[in-house]
Coordinates of C-alpha atoms in Angstrom, one line a residue:
X1 CA -17.5 -108.2 -19.5
X2 CA -14.5 -106.9 -21.1
X3 CA -16.0 -104.7 -23.4
X4 CA -17.7 -103.3 -20.3
X5 CA -14.4 -102.9 -18.8
X6 CA -13.0 -101.1 -21.7
X7 CA -15.8 -98.7 -21.9
X8 CA -15.2 -97.8 -18.2
X9 CA -11.4 -97.1 -18.9
X10 CA -12.2 -95.0 -22.0
X11 CA -14.9 -93.1 -19.8
X12 CA -12.6 -92.5 -17.2
X13 CA -10.1 -91.0 -19.4
X14 CA -12.4 -88.8 -20.7
X15 CA -13.3 -86.9 -17.6
X16 CA -9.9 -87.5 -16.4
X17 CA -8.7 -85.2 -19.8
X18 CA -11.6 -82.6 -18.9
X19 CA -10.6 -82.3 -15.3
X20 CA -6.9 -82.0 -16.2
X21 CA -4.8 -84.6 -14.6
X22 CA -5.1 -87.3 -17.5
X23 CA -1.3 -87.2 -17.9
X24 CA -0.5 -88.4 -14.2
X25 CA 0.5 -91.8 -13.0
X26 CA 1.2 -92.5 -17.1
X27 CA 4.7 -92.3 -18.7
X28 CA 6.0 -90.1 -20.5
X29 CA 5.8 -89.9 -24.5
X30 CA 8.9 -89.6 -26.4
X31 CA 8.9 -87.9 -30.1
X32 CA 11.3 -88.7 -33.0
X33 CA 12.9 -85.3 -33.2
X34 CA 13.9 -85.6 -36.9
X35 CA 10.9 -87.6 -38.0
X36 CA 9.2 -84.2 -36.9
X37 CA 11.5 -81.9 -38.7
X38 CA 11.0 -84.1 -42.0
X39 CA 7.1 -84.0 -41.7
X40 CA 7.6 -80.0 -41.0
X41 CA 10.0 -79.7 -43.7
X42 CA 7.1 -81.6 -45.8
X43 CA 4.3 -79.5 -45.0
X44 CA 6.0 -75.9 -45.5
X45 CA 6.9 -77.0 -49.2
X46 CA 2.8 -78.2 -49.6
X47 CA 1.7 -75.1 -48.0
X48 CA 4.1 -73.1 -50.3
X49 CA 2.8 -74.9 -53.4
X50 CA -1.0 -74.6 -52.4
X51 CA -0.2 -70.9 -52.0
X52 CA 1.3 -70.3 -55.1
X53 CA -1.8 -72.3 -57.0
X54 CA -4.1 -70.1 -55.2
X55 CA -2.8 -66.8 -56.3
X56 CA -2.1 -68.3 -59.9
X57 CA -6.2 -69.2 -59.9
X58 CA -7.1 -65.8 -58.4
X59 CA -4.5 -64.0 -61.4
X60 CA -6.3 -65.9 -64.2
X61 CA -9.9 -65.1 -63.2
X62 CA -10.8 -68.4 -62.9
X63 CA -12.9 -68.4 -59.6
X64 CA -15.8 -66.6 -60.1
X65 CA -17.6 -68.0 -57.5
X66 CA -16.5 -64.8 -54.7
X67 CA -13.4 -65.1 -53.0
X68 CA -14.3 -67.1 -50.2
X69 CA -13.6 -70.3 -52.3
X70 CA -10.0 -69.4 -52.6
X71 CA -9.7 -69.5 -49.1
X72 CA -11.3 -72.5 -47.9
X73 CA -9.6 -75.1 -45.5
X74 CA -7.5 -77.7 -46.9
X75 CA -8.2 -80.9 -45.0
X76 CA -6.5 -81.0 -41.2
X77 CA -3.2 -82.6 -40.8
X78 CA -1.8 -84.5 -37.9
X79 CA -1.7 -83.5 -34.3
X80 CA 1.7 -83.3 -34.6
X81 CA 1.5 -81.5 -38.0
X82 CA -0.7 -78.5 -36.8
X83 CA 1.7 -78.1 -33.6
X84 CA 4.2 -77.3 -35.8
X85 CA 2.2 -75.5 -38.1
X86 CA 1.5 -72.8 -35.0
X87 CA 5.0 -72.5 -34.3
X88 CA 5.5 -71.5 -37.7
X89 CA 3.0 -68.8 -38.0
X90 CA 4.2 -67.6 -34.9
X91 CA 8.3 -67.1 -36.1
X92 CA 9.1 -65.5 -39.0
X93 CA 7.5 -66.4 -42.3
X94 CA 9.8 -67.7 -44.5
X95 CA 8.6 -69.5 -47.3
X96 CA 10.6 -73.1 -47.8
X97 CA 10.3 -73.9 -51.9
X98 CA 10.9 -72.1 -55.3
X99 CA 10.8 -68.7 -55.6
X100 CA 7.9 -67.1 -56.2
X101 CA 7.3 -65.8 -59.7
X102 CA 7.8 -62.2 -60.5
X103 CA 4.7 -61.2 -61.8
X104 CA 3.6 -62.3 -58.4
X105 CA 5.8 -59.7 -56.3
X106 CA 3.5 -56.4 -56.3
X107 CA 0.4 -58.2 -55.4
X108 CA 2.6 -60.5 -52.3
X109 CA 3.2 -56.7 -51.4
X110 CA -0.3 -55.5 -51.4
X111 CA -1.2 -58.7 -49.5
X112 CA 1.2 -57.5 -47.1
X113 CA 0.3 -53.8 -46.5
X114 CA -3.2 -55.1 -46.3
X115 CA -2.2 -56.9 -43.1
X116 CA -0.5 -54.0 -42.0
X117 CA -3.9 -52.2 -42.0
X118 CA -5.4 -55.1 -40.1
X119 CA -9.1 -55.1 -42.4
X120 CA -11.6 -57.3 -40.9
X121 CA -13.8 -59.4 -43.1
X122 CA -13.2 -61.1 -46.1
X123 CA -10.3 -59.9 -48.7
X124 CA -11.5 -57.6 -51.4
X125 CA -11.9 -59.2 -54.9
X126 CA -8.8 -58.8 -57.3
X127 CA -10.8 -55.9 -59.2
X128 CA -11.8 -53.9 -57.1
X129 CA -10.4 -50.4 -56.0
X130 CA -11.9 -49.0 -53.3
X131 CA -13.5 -45.9 -52.2
X132 CA -11.8 -42.4 -52.7
X133 CA -13.8 -40.7 -50.2
X134 CA -11.6 -41.7 -47.1
X135 CA -8.5 -40.2 -49.5
X136 CA -10.1 -37.5 -50.3
X137 CA -10.7 -35.8 -47.0
X138 CA -7.5 -37.2 -45.7
X139 CA -6.3 -35.4 -48.7
X140 CA -8.4 -32.3 -47.6
X141 CA -7.0 -32.6 -43.8
X142 CA -3.1 -32.2 -45.2
X143 CA -4.1 -29.4 -47.1
X144 CA -5.6 -27.7 -44.2
X145 CA -3.1 -28.8 -42.1
X146 CA -0.2 -27.1 -44.9
X147 CA -2.7 -23.6 -44.8
X148 CA -2.6 -23.5 -41.0
X149 CA 1.0 -24.3 -41.0
X150 CA 2.2 -21.3 -43.8
X151 CA -0.6 -18.7 -42.6
X152 CA 0.6 -17.7 -38.8
X153 CA -2.3 -15.5 -38.3
X154 CA -4.8 -18.4 -37.9
X155 CA -2.3 -19.8 -35.0
X156 CA -3.0 -16.7 -32.6
X157 CA -5.2 -17.9 -29.5
X158 CA -7.9 -15.1 -29.1
X159 CA -11.2 -16.9 -29.6
X160 CA -11.4 -16.8 -26.1
X161 CA -10.6 -14.8 -23.3
X162 CA -10.7 -14.3 -19.0
X163 CA -10.1 -10.8 -17.3
X164 CA -8.1 -10.6 -14.2
X165 CA -8.9 -7.6 -11.7
X166 CA -5.6 -6.5 -10.4
X167 CA -6.2 -3.3 -9.1
X168 CA -7.9 0.3 -10.5
X169 CA -3.9 1.8 -11.5
X170 CA -1.7 0.5 -14.4
X171 CA -0.5 -3.2 -14.7
X172 CA 3.2 -2.5 -15.2
X173 CA 4.6 -5.7 -15.0
X174 CA 4.0 -9.6 -15.5
X175 CA 5.7 -13.1 -15.1
X176 CA 4.8 -16.2 -15.8
X177 CA 6.7 -19.5 -14.8
X178 CA 8.4 -21.7 -17.6
X179 CA 5.7 -24.5 -16.9
X180 CA 2.6 -22.0 -17.4
X181 CA 1.1 -22.9 -13.7
X182 CA 1.4 -19.0 -11.4
X183 CA 1.3 -16.1 -13.2
X184 CA 2.3 -12.5 -11.3
X185 CA 1.4 -9.2 -12.1
X186 CA 2.4 -5.8 -10.4
X187 CA 1.1 -2.5 -11.0
X188 CA 1.5 1.1 -10.5
X189 CA -0.5 0.7 -7.2
X190 CA 2.7 -1.5 -5.5
X191 CA 0.8 -4.8 -4.8
X192 CA 2.0 -7.2 -6.2
X193 CA -0.6 -10.6 -6.9
X194 CA 0.0 -14.2 -7.5
X195 CA -2.5 -16.5 -9.5
X196 CA -2.3 -19.9 -9.8
X197 CA -4.5 -21.5 -12.8
X198 CA -5.0 -24.6 -11.2
X199 CA -6.1 -23.8 -7.8
X200 CA -8.3 -20.6 -9.3
X201 CA -12.2 -21.1 -9.7
X202 CA -14.3 -19.1 -12.3
X203 CA -14.3 -16.5 -9.8
X204 CA -10.7 -15.6 -10.9
X205 CA -9.4 -14.3 -7.4
X206 CA -5.5 -14.0 -7.0
X207 CA -4.5 -16.2 -3.6
X208 CA -1.9 -13.9 -2.3
X209 CA -1.0 -10.3 -2.9
X210 CA 1.5 -8.3 -0.7
X211 CA 3.8 -5.2 -1.6
X212 CA 7.2 -6.4 -1.4
X213 CA 8.9 -2.5 -2.5
X214 CA 6.4 -0.6 0.2
X215 CA 5.3 2.6 -1.7
X216 CA 7.8 1.8 -4.9
X217 CA 5.5 1.3 -8.8
X218 CA 6.3 -2.1 -9.9
X219 CA 8.5 -1.7 -13.0
X220 CA 9.2 -5.2 -14.0
X221 CA 8.5 -9.0 -13.1
X222 CA 10.1 -12.3 -14.3
X223 CA 10.5 -15.9 -13.0
X224 CA 14.1 -17.8 -13.4
X225 CA 14.4 -20.3 -15.6
X226 CA 13.5 -23.1 -13.2
X227 CA 10.7 -21.1 -12.0
X228 CA 11.3 -21.2 -8.1
X229 CA 11.7 -18.0 -7.5
X230 CA 10.9 -14.2 -9.0
X231 CA 12.9 -11.1 -10.0
X232 CA 11.0 -8.0 -8.2
X233 CA 11.9 -4.2 -10.1
X234 CA 11.1 -1.4 -8.3
X235 CA 10.8 2.3 -8.3
X236 CA 13.7 2.2 -5.8
X237 CA 17.6 1.0 -6.0
X238 CA 17.8 -2.4 -4.5
X239 CA 16.4 -5.1 -6.9
X240 CA 15.0 -8.1 -4.2
X241 CA 14.2 -11.8 -5.4
X242 CA 11.1 -13.4 -3.5
X243 CA 10.3 -17.7 -3.9
X244 CA 7.5 -18.4 -5.1
X245 CA 5.4 -18.0 -2.2
X246 CA 6.0 -14.2 -2.5
X247 CA 9.0 -14.8 1.1
X248 CA 12.3 -12.8 0.2
X249 CA 15.5 -14.8 -0.5
X250 CA 17.3 -12.0 -1.9
X251 CA 17.8 -7.8 -1.5
X252 CA 20.5 -6.2 -3.5
X253 CA 22.9 -4.1 -1.7
X254 CA 22.6 -0.2 -2.0
X255 CA 25.6 1.9 -3.7
X256 CA 27.2 4.6 -2.2
X257 CA 26.4 8.1 -4.4
X258 CA 28.8 10.1 -3.1
X259 CA 31.3 8.3 -4.8
X260 CA 31.3 9.5 -8.9
X261 CA 32.6 6.5 -10.4
X262 CA 29.7 4.2 -10.5
X263 CA 32.0 1.2 -11.0
X264 CA 33.4 1.6 -8.0
X265 CA 30.2 1.4 -6.1
X266 CA 28.7 -2.0 -4.4
X267 CA 25.2 -1.5 -6.1
X268 CA 22.8 1.2 -7.9
X269 CA 22.5 4.2 -6.6
X270 CA 19.2 6.0 -8.6
X271 CA 15.9 4.3 -9.4
X272 CA 15.7 1.2 -11.1
X273 CA 14.3 0.8 -14.6
X274 CA 13.8 -2.7 -16.1
X275 CA 15.8 -5.9 -15.2
X276 CA 15.4 -9.9 -16.3
X277 CA 17.0 -13.3 -15.2
X278 CA 19.9 -15.1 -17.4
X279 CA 18.4 -17.8 -19.9
X280 CA 20.7 -20.2 -19.2
X281 CA 22.3 -19.7 -15.4
X282 CA 19.7 -20.1 -13.5
X283 CA 21.3 -17.8 -10.2
X284 CA 22.3 -14.5 -12.9
X285 CA 20.1 -11.8 -13.2
X286 CA 20.4 -8.5 -14.9
X287 CA 19.2 -4.9 -14.0
X288 CA 19.7 -1.1 -15.3
X289 CA 19.4 1.9 -13.2
X290 CA 19.0 5.7 -13.8
X291 CA 22.5 5.7 -12.2
X292 CA 23.4 5.5 -15.6
X293 CA 24.8 1.6 -15.3
X294 CA 23.7 -2.0 -16.3
X295 CA 24.9 -4.5 -13.3
X296 CA 24.9 -8.4 -13.1
X297 CA 24.3 -10.2 -10.0
X298 CA 24.7 -13.4 -8.3
X299 CA 22.1 -15.2 -6.2
X300 CA 24.3 -16.6 -4.0
X301 CA 26.4 -13.0 -3.3
X302 CA 24.1 -10.2 -2.0
X303 CA 27.2 -7.8 -0.9
X304 CA 28.0 -6.7 -4.6
X305 CA 27.3 -7.1 -8.0
X306 CA 29.1 -9.7 -10.7
X307 CA 30.1 -6.9 -13.2
X308 CA 29.0 -3.8 -14.1
X309 CA 28.9 -2.0 -17.9
X310 CA 29.0 1.9 -18.8
X311 CA 26.9 3.0 -21.5
X312 CA 28.7 6.4 -23.0
X313 CA 27.3 8.8 -25.5
X314 CA 29.3 9.7 -28.4
X315 CA 31.1 12.8 -26.5
X316 CA 32.0 9.7 -24.0
X317 CA 29.2 11.1 -21.4
X318 CA 27.3 8.9 -19.1
X319 CA 24.1 7.8 -20.5
X320 CA 20.8 6.5 -18.9
X321 CA 19.8 2.7 -19.8
X322 CA 16.1 2.9 -20.2
X323 CA 15.5 -1.3 -20.7
X324 CA 18.2 -4.3 -21.2
X325 CA 18.1 -8.0 -21.7
X326 CA 20.1 -10.9 -22.6
X327 CA 20.1 -12.8 -26.0
X328 CA 19.2 -15.9 -26.3
X329 CA 21.8 -18.0 -26.0
X330 CA 23.2 -15.9 -22.9
X331 CA 26.2 -14.5 -24.7
X332 CA 25.1 -10.9 -25.1
X333 CA 24.1 -8.2 -23.2
X334 CA 21.8 -5.3 -24.7
X335 CA 20.8 -1.9 -23.4
X336 CA 18.3 0.7 -24.6
X337 CA 19.5 4.3 -23.7
X338 CA 17.8 7.9 -23.6
X339 CA 19.7 8.9 -26.1
X340 CA 18.2 6.5 -28.6
X341 CA 21.3 4.6 -28.7
X342 CA 21.0 0.6 -28.5
X343 CA 24.6 -1.0 -26.9
X344 CA 25.4 -4.3 -27.0
X345 CA 27.9 -6.4 -24.8
X346 CA 29.9 -9.5 -24.5
X347 CA 28.7 -11.0 -21.4
X348 CA 32.1 -11.2 -20.3
X349 CA 33.7 -8.1 -21.7
X350 CA 32.3 -5.4 -20.0
X351 CA 34.6 -2.1 -21.3
X352 CA 33.4 -1.7 -25.0
X353 CA 30.5 -2.6 -26.4
X354 CA 30.4 -5.3 -29.1
X355 CA 27.7 -3.8 -31.3
X356 CA 26.6 -0.3 -31.2
X357 CA 23.9 1.7 -32.9
X358 CA 24.1 5.6 -32.7
X359 CA 20.5 6.5 -33.7
X360 CA 18.5 3.6 -33.4
X361 CA 16.1 5.7 -31.9
X362 CA 14.4 9.5 -31.5
X363 CA 17.4 10.7 -28.7
X364 CA 14.9 12.1 -25.5
X365 CA 12.5 8.9 -26.2
X366 CA 12.7 6.2 -23.7
X367 CA 13.6 2.5 -25.1
X368 CA 10.6 0.8 -23.8
X369 CA 11.6 -2.7 -24.5
X370 CA 14.2 -5.1 -26.2
X371 CA 13.7 -8.7 -27.3
X372 CA 16.0 -11.0 -29.2
X373 CA 13.7 -13.5 -31.5
X374 CA 14.3 -17.3 -30.5
X375 CA 16.7 -18.1 -33.4
X376 CA 18.8 -15.5 -32.0
X377 CA 19.7 -13.0 -35.3
X378 CA 17.0 -10.6 -35.2
X379 CA 16.6 -8.1 -32.5
X380 CA 13.2 -6.1 -31.9
X381 CA 13.0 -2.6 -29.8
X382 CA 10.0 -0.6 -28.6
X383 CA 10.5 2.8 -28.8
X384 CA 9.2 6.1 -26.9
X385 CA 8.6 7.5 -30.4
X386 CA 5.9 5.4 -31.4
X387 CA 7.9 2.8 -33.7
X388 CA 8.7 -0.5 -33.6
X389 CA 11.9 -2.0 -35.3
X390 CA 14.0 -4.7 -36.1
X391 CA 17.6 -5.7 -36.3
X392 CA 19.9 -7.5 -37.3
X393 CA 22.6 -7.7 -35.2
X394 CA 25.2 -9.0 -37.9
X395 CA 24.3 -5.8 -39.3
X396 CA 23.7 -3.3 -37.1
X397 CA 23.7 0.2 -38.8
X398 CA 20.5 0.2 -40.2
X399 CA 17.4 -1.9 -39.3
X400 CA 15.7 -4.0 -41.3
X401 CA 11.9 -3.4 -40.7
X402 CA 10.1 0.4 -39.6
X403 CA 6.1 0.2 -38.0
X404 CA 5.7 4.1 -37.2
X405 CA 2.4 5.2 -35.6
X406 CA 1.9 2.8 -32.7
X407 CA 1.5 5.3 -29.8
X408 CA 3.0 4.3 -26.3
X409 CA 2.8 7.0 -23.2
X410 CA 4.2 4.3 -20.7
X411 CA 8.5 3.5 -20.3
X412 CA 7.3 -0.3 -20.0
X413 CA 5.7 -1.1 -23.0
X414 CA 6.1 -4.1 -24.5
X415 CA 6.8 -6.2 -27.7
X416 CA 7.5 -10.2 -28.0
X417 CA 7.8 -12.7 -30.8
X418 CA 5.6 -15.7 -31.2
X419 CA 6.6 -19.3 -30.5
X420 CA 6.6 -20.1 -34.0
X421 CA 9.0 -17.0 -34.5
X422 CA 6.9 -15.6 -37.5
X423 CA 4.9 -12.5 -35.6
X424 CA 5.8 -9.4 -34.0
X425 CA 3.4 -8.5 -30.9
X426 CA 3.6 -5.1 -29.3
X427 CA 0.5 -2.8 -27.8
X428 CA -0.8 1.0 -27.9
X429 CA -1.4 3.4 -25.8
X430 CA -4.5 5.8 -26.0
X431 CA -5.7 8.6 -23.8
X432 CA -8.7 8.4 -21.3
X433 CA -12.2 7.9 -23.4
X434 CA -10.0 8.7 -26.4
X435 CA -10.9 5.1 -27.6
X436 CA -9.4 1.6 -27.1
X437 CA -5.9 0.3 -26.5
X438 CA -4.9 -3.1 -29.6
X439 CA -2.7 -5.8 -29.5
X440 CA -1.1 -5.7 -33.0
X441 CA 0.9 -8.5 -34.7
X442 CA 3.4 -7.9 -37.6
X443 CA 4.3 -10.3 -39.7
X444 CA 8.2 -10.7 -39.2
X445 CA 9.4 -10.8 -43.1
X446 CA 7.1 -8.3 -44.2
X447 CA 6.7 -6.1 -41.5
X448 CA 2.6 -5.9 -42.2
X449 CA 0.4 -6.0 -39.3
X450 CA -1.5 -8.6 -39.9
X451 CA -3.8 -8.7 -37.1
X452 CA -5.2 -6.8 -34.1
X453 CA -7.3 -7.4 -31.0
X454 CA -9.5 -4.4 -29.1
X455 CA -8.2 -5.4 -25.5
X456 CA -9.9 -2.7 -23.6
X457 CA -10.9 1.0 -23.1
X458 CA -7.6 1.7 -21.8
X459 CA -4.1 1.7 -22.5
X460 CA -2.1 -1.9 -23.6
X461 CA 1.5 -1.9 -21.4
X462 CA 2.3 -5.5 -20.8
X463 CA 2.6 -8.3 -23.7
X464 CA 3.6 -11.8 -23.4
X465 CA 2.7 -14.6 -25.5
X466 CA 3.7 -18.5 -23.0
X467 CA 5.5 -20.9 -25.8
X468 CA 4.4 -23.5 -23.8
X469 CA 1.1 -22.6 -23.0
X470 CA 0.3 -20.6 -26.8
X471 CA -1.6 -18.1 -24.9
X472 CA -1.0 -14.5 -24.6
X473 CA -1.2 -12.7 -21.2
X474 CA -1.9 -8.6 -21.7
X475 CA -1.6 -6.1 -18.7
X476 CA -3.9 -2.9 -19.2
X477 CA -3.7 1.2 -18.1
X478 CA -6.8 0.4 -16.0
X479 CA -5.6 -2.2 -13.7
X480 CA -7.0 -5.4 -15.5
X481 CA -4.7 -8.7 -17.1
X482 CA -6.6 -10.5 -19.6
X483 CA -5.5 -13.8 -20.5
X484 CA -6.5 -14.9 -24.6
X485 CA -6.5 -18.8 -25.5
X486 CA -7.8 -21.1 -27.9
X487 CA -9.8 -23.9 -26.4
X488 CA -7.9 -26.4 -29.1
X489 CA -4.6 -24.9 -30.0
X490 CA -3.8 -23.9 -26.4
X491 CA -2.8 -25.7 -23.3
X492 CA -3.6 -26.1 -19.9
X493 CA -3.1 -22.8 -18.5
X494 CA -6.6 -20.1 -18.4
X495 CA -8.4 -23.4 -19.3
X496 CA -8.0 -25.1 -16.4
X497 CA -9.8 -22.5 -14.1
X498 CA -12.6 -21.3 -16.2
X499 CA -14.1 -25.3 -16.3
X500 CA -14.7 -24.9 -12.4
X501 CA -17.7 -23.5 -10.8
X502 CA -17.3 -20.8 -8.0
X503 CA -16.7 -22.4 -4.7
X504 CA -19.9 -21.5 -2.7
X505 CA -19.4 -19.1 0.4
X506 CA -19.3 -20.8 3.8
X507 CA -22.2 -20.0 6.3
X508 CA -21.6 -18.6 9.6
X509 CA -22.6 -21.8 12.6
X510 CA -25.4 -20.4 14.5
X511 CA -25.2 -21.9 18.1
X512 CA -28.7 -23.2 19.5
X513 CA -27.3 -24.2 22.6
X514 CA -25.4 -22.4 25.9
X515 CA -26.3 -18.9 25.2
X516 CA -24.2 -16.4 27.2
X517 CA -25.9 -13.5 28.4
X518 CA -23.9 -10.6 29.8
X519 CA -25.5 -9.7 33.2
X520 CA -26.9 -5.7 32.1
X521 CA -28.6 -7.7 29.7
X522 CA -31.2 -9.1 31.6
X523 CA -34.5 -7.3 31.8
X524 CA -34.5 -6.4 35.5
X525 CA -30.9 -4.8 35.0
X526 CA -32.3 -2.6 31.4
X527 CA -33.0 1.0 32.0
X528 CA -37.0 1.9 31.7
X529 CA -37.7 2.4 28.1
X530 CA -39.7 5.5 27.8
X531 CA -42.7 4.5 25.5
X532 CA -43.8 8.2 24.6
X533 CA -41.3 11.1 24.0
X534 CA -44.1 13.4 25.2
X535 CA -43.9 12.7 28.5
X536 CA -40.0 12.4 28.4
X537 CA -40.0 16.2 26.8
X538 CA -42.7 17.1 29.9
X539 CA -39.8 15.9 32.5
X540 CA -37.3 17.7 30.8
X541 CA -39.0 20.8 31.1
X542 CA -39.7 20.4 34.4
X543 CA -35.7 20.1 35.5
X544 CA -33.9 23.2 36.0
X545 CA -30.8 21.9 34.5
X546 CA -32.2 20.7 31.6
X547 CA -34.2 23.1 30.4
X548 CA -32.0 26.1 31.3
X549 CA -30.9 28.1 28.4
X550 CA -27.0 28.4 27.4
X551 CA -25.7 31.8 27.3
X552 CA -24.8 33.0 23.8
X553 CA -21.6 33.4 23.1
X554 CA -20.3 37.0 23.9
X555 CA -19.2 39.1 21.3
X556 CA -17.5 42.2 21.3
X557 CA -15.7 44.0 23.9
X558 CA -17.4 41.8 26.6
X559 CA -20.0 42.4 29.1
X560 CA -21.1 41.3 32.6
X561 CA -17.9 39.8 33.9
X562 CA -17.4 37.8 30.7
X563 CA -14.8 38.6 28.0
X564 CA -15.6 37.3 24.3
X565 CA -13.3 34.5 23.2
X566 CA -10.7 36.1 21.3
X567 CA -8.8 32.6 20.4
X568 CA -6.6 29.9 21.7
X569 CA -3.4 32.1 22.4
X570 CA -1.7 33.0 25.7
X571 CA -2.5 36.2 25.1
X572 CA -6.3 35.4 25.1
X573 CA -6.2 33.1 28.0
X574 CA -5.0 35.6 30.3
X575 CA -7.6 38.8 29.5
X576 CA -10.0 36.0 29.8
X577 CA -8.9 34.2 33.0
X578 CA -6.7 36.7 34.8
X579 CA -7.9 40.5 33.9
X580 CA -11.1 40.3 35.1
X581 CA -11.1 42.8 37.9
X582 CA -12.5 45.9 36.9
X583 CA -12.3 47.4 40.2
X584 CA -11.0 51.3 39.7
X585 CA -7.1 51.2 41.6
X586 CA -6.9 54.7 40.3
X587 CA -6.9 56.0 44.5
X588 CA -3.9 53.8 45.9
X589 CA -5.4 55.1 49.9
X590 CA -8.7 53.7 49.1
X591 CA -6.9 50.0 47.9
X592 CA -4.8 49.9 50.9
X593 CA -7.8 50.9 53.4
X594 CA -10.5 48.9 51.7
X595 CA -10.7 46.6 54.2
X596 CA -8.6 48.4 57.2
X597 CA -12.0 48.5 59.3
X598 CA -12.4 44.5 58.8
X599 CA -9.0 44.0 60.0
X600 CA -9.7 46.5 62.6
X601 CA -13.2 44.7 64.0
X602 CA -12.4 40.9 63.4
X603 CA -8.7 40.7 63.9
X604 CA -7.6 37.0 62.9
X605 CA -4.3 36.5 61.2
X606 CA -1.3 39.6 62.0
X607 CA -3.0 41.8 64.2
X608 CA -3.8 39.7 67.1
X609 CA 0.3 38.5 67.1
X610 CA 1.0 42.1 67.6
X611 CA -1.4 43.7 69.7
X612 CA 0.4 44.5 72.0
X613 CA 3.9 45.5 71.2
X614 CA 3.1 46.8 67.9
X615 CA 2.0 50.9 67.4
X616 CA -0.8 52.4 66.2
X617 CA -0.8 53.2 63.0
X618 CA -1.0 56.5 62.0
X619 CA -2.5 57.2 58.2
X620 CA -2.1 61.2 56.8
X621 CA -5.5 63.0 56.5
X622 CA -7.5 63.4 53.9
X623 CA -6.7 66.5 51.8
X624 CA -9.2 67.6 49.4
X625 CA -8.5 69.1 45.6
X626 CA -9.6 72.1 46.8
X627 CA -7.3 72.9 49.4
X628 CA -4.4 71.8 47.7
X629 CA -5.5 74.1 45.0
X630 CA -5.7 77.0 47.5
X631 CA -2.1 76.5 48.5
X632 CA -0.3 76.7 45.3
X633 CA 1.4 79.9 44.5
X634 CA 0.2 82.0 42.1
X635 CA 2.4 81.2 39.2
X636 CA 1.4 77.3 39.5
X637 CA -2.4 78.6 39.5
X638 CA -4.0 77.9 36.5
X639 CA -5.2 81.1 34.2
X640 CA -8.5 81.1 32.6

């Protein structure tokens, strides 16, 4: 009975341990901490000695049966010891005991590297070196990466392209927001179109089109550094600022054109040529005009400009700035002028130039673009004399490099630096049906032409290389805006819209019920339809009005009481309507007595009223001409 009771009690403990409530109702266990610490120290020493012995055996090569025997587990220690080992493994693996021999340091480091690599499976044999295939692949990849980094041409994203149809006339302005989500295009057709890469599908349609400056060509478009507003520079004298949706935020004031000193006017008085935003201050922008001034503006004060810069020739005369820009840090303002000079001012000092090059380009040719490199030391200028030059602003007398033979026909032909600052890009112009416009890439250091892209059978006017997207936007002379990208090297932008399918056009819903019929559409109100035209012609022949032949127009002097048409003048109207009486009034007596007999026989108006008091009229008797001739004196008679 006692044995069976113990068995039942043991079975109950097993069940309670499985169910998870074995500790309920029992006294808590007590532990001797000093004994546990001492046992742990001894276990650690034994473990360290075991590891050292195993490593020494591996070094001596005594384990020929395989690597698995060196890692056989020893007998399991007590429960308290195993728990303490787990806690040691989770903590820092500090080896307690004698130091490691110096010969085993390299092997320990190799073992640590293997642990870092987290190899799955049994450890490698002591004499195993390993396959070098992976290392060779890694080295090749590293070499390729180094070559790609050294060769900037391989970074040009030109493997794919999309075409945005702006219109039929020249795309003269391009603008891309800092994030690369939206593109704006402007052209000679006065339109500004908004393109959203994330919202477009493969149809590539603009989501908004507007004419902010009515009938003026768009000269420049640019997003601010925050991307919330757009500067629009057109052919008029007032620049405008629009928000992202195309609504007007600001319109610059127009100056007084009768004031001689342009510094005393509040705004520009002639056509604008260019404009751009400050690279650091989001409320400030810059414009230049044919009135011979470069003005800065504040977005919060539209009543007057902020400051005025007046370019001057060598003789001190006024010259026209054709392009303007800020330096990358926003401290300098550069302007290219019609007399071939490039003048640079300090942004805070508007009187005298800080840098001045008198013969940068050919006098009389419009410098179409100025742009600073990303490092801020080099200035690139695109001239109307078909050249592209780079300048070091620290020594501004002579250009660093010059490229010639780059034809341009437009006053806004662009040039820009690549995001890595190693390439310089510009476009070339062609006449209609005389070749293709090209996008030409120059190495910044050697100024050697390293690459070119044939864009279209028209001039390349605008080019823009976005640093975040790594995509190139190009505006052409036939109304196209092209985007060049690489699926691997480029980010977002055009890659977002080319993968979307075209939306299906919604079909008009046809009503199957509730027809609305107008009363005259009912058969009872319809006119009888003639089934045969022959019967209708016979009826028309019997009708005297319809069968009447109209009289031909009178030509010549007129006949039958009709006068020929002489035009629409007053005299022709009088001749036609008033002077139609052809009666002969040469005899006034007959004209007066024409209706005398009718009046005497049938008096109606005047004669009955004066019948009693009116005397009888006495008229002179008719005299013949022969009698008159007889009574004439002899000396008046005509001699025959």
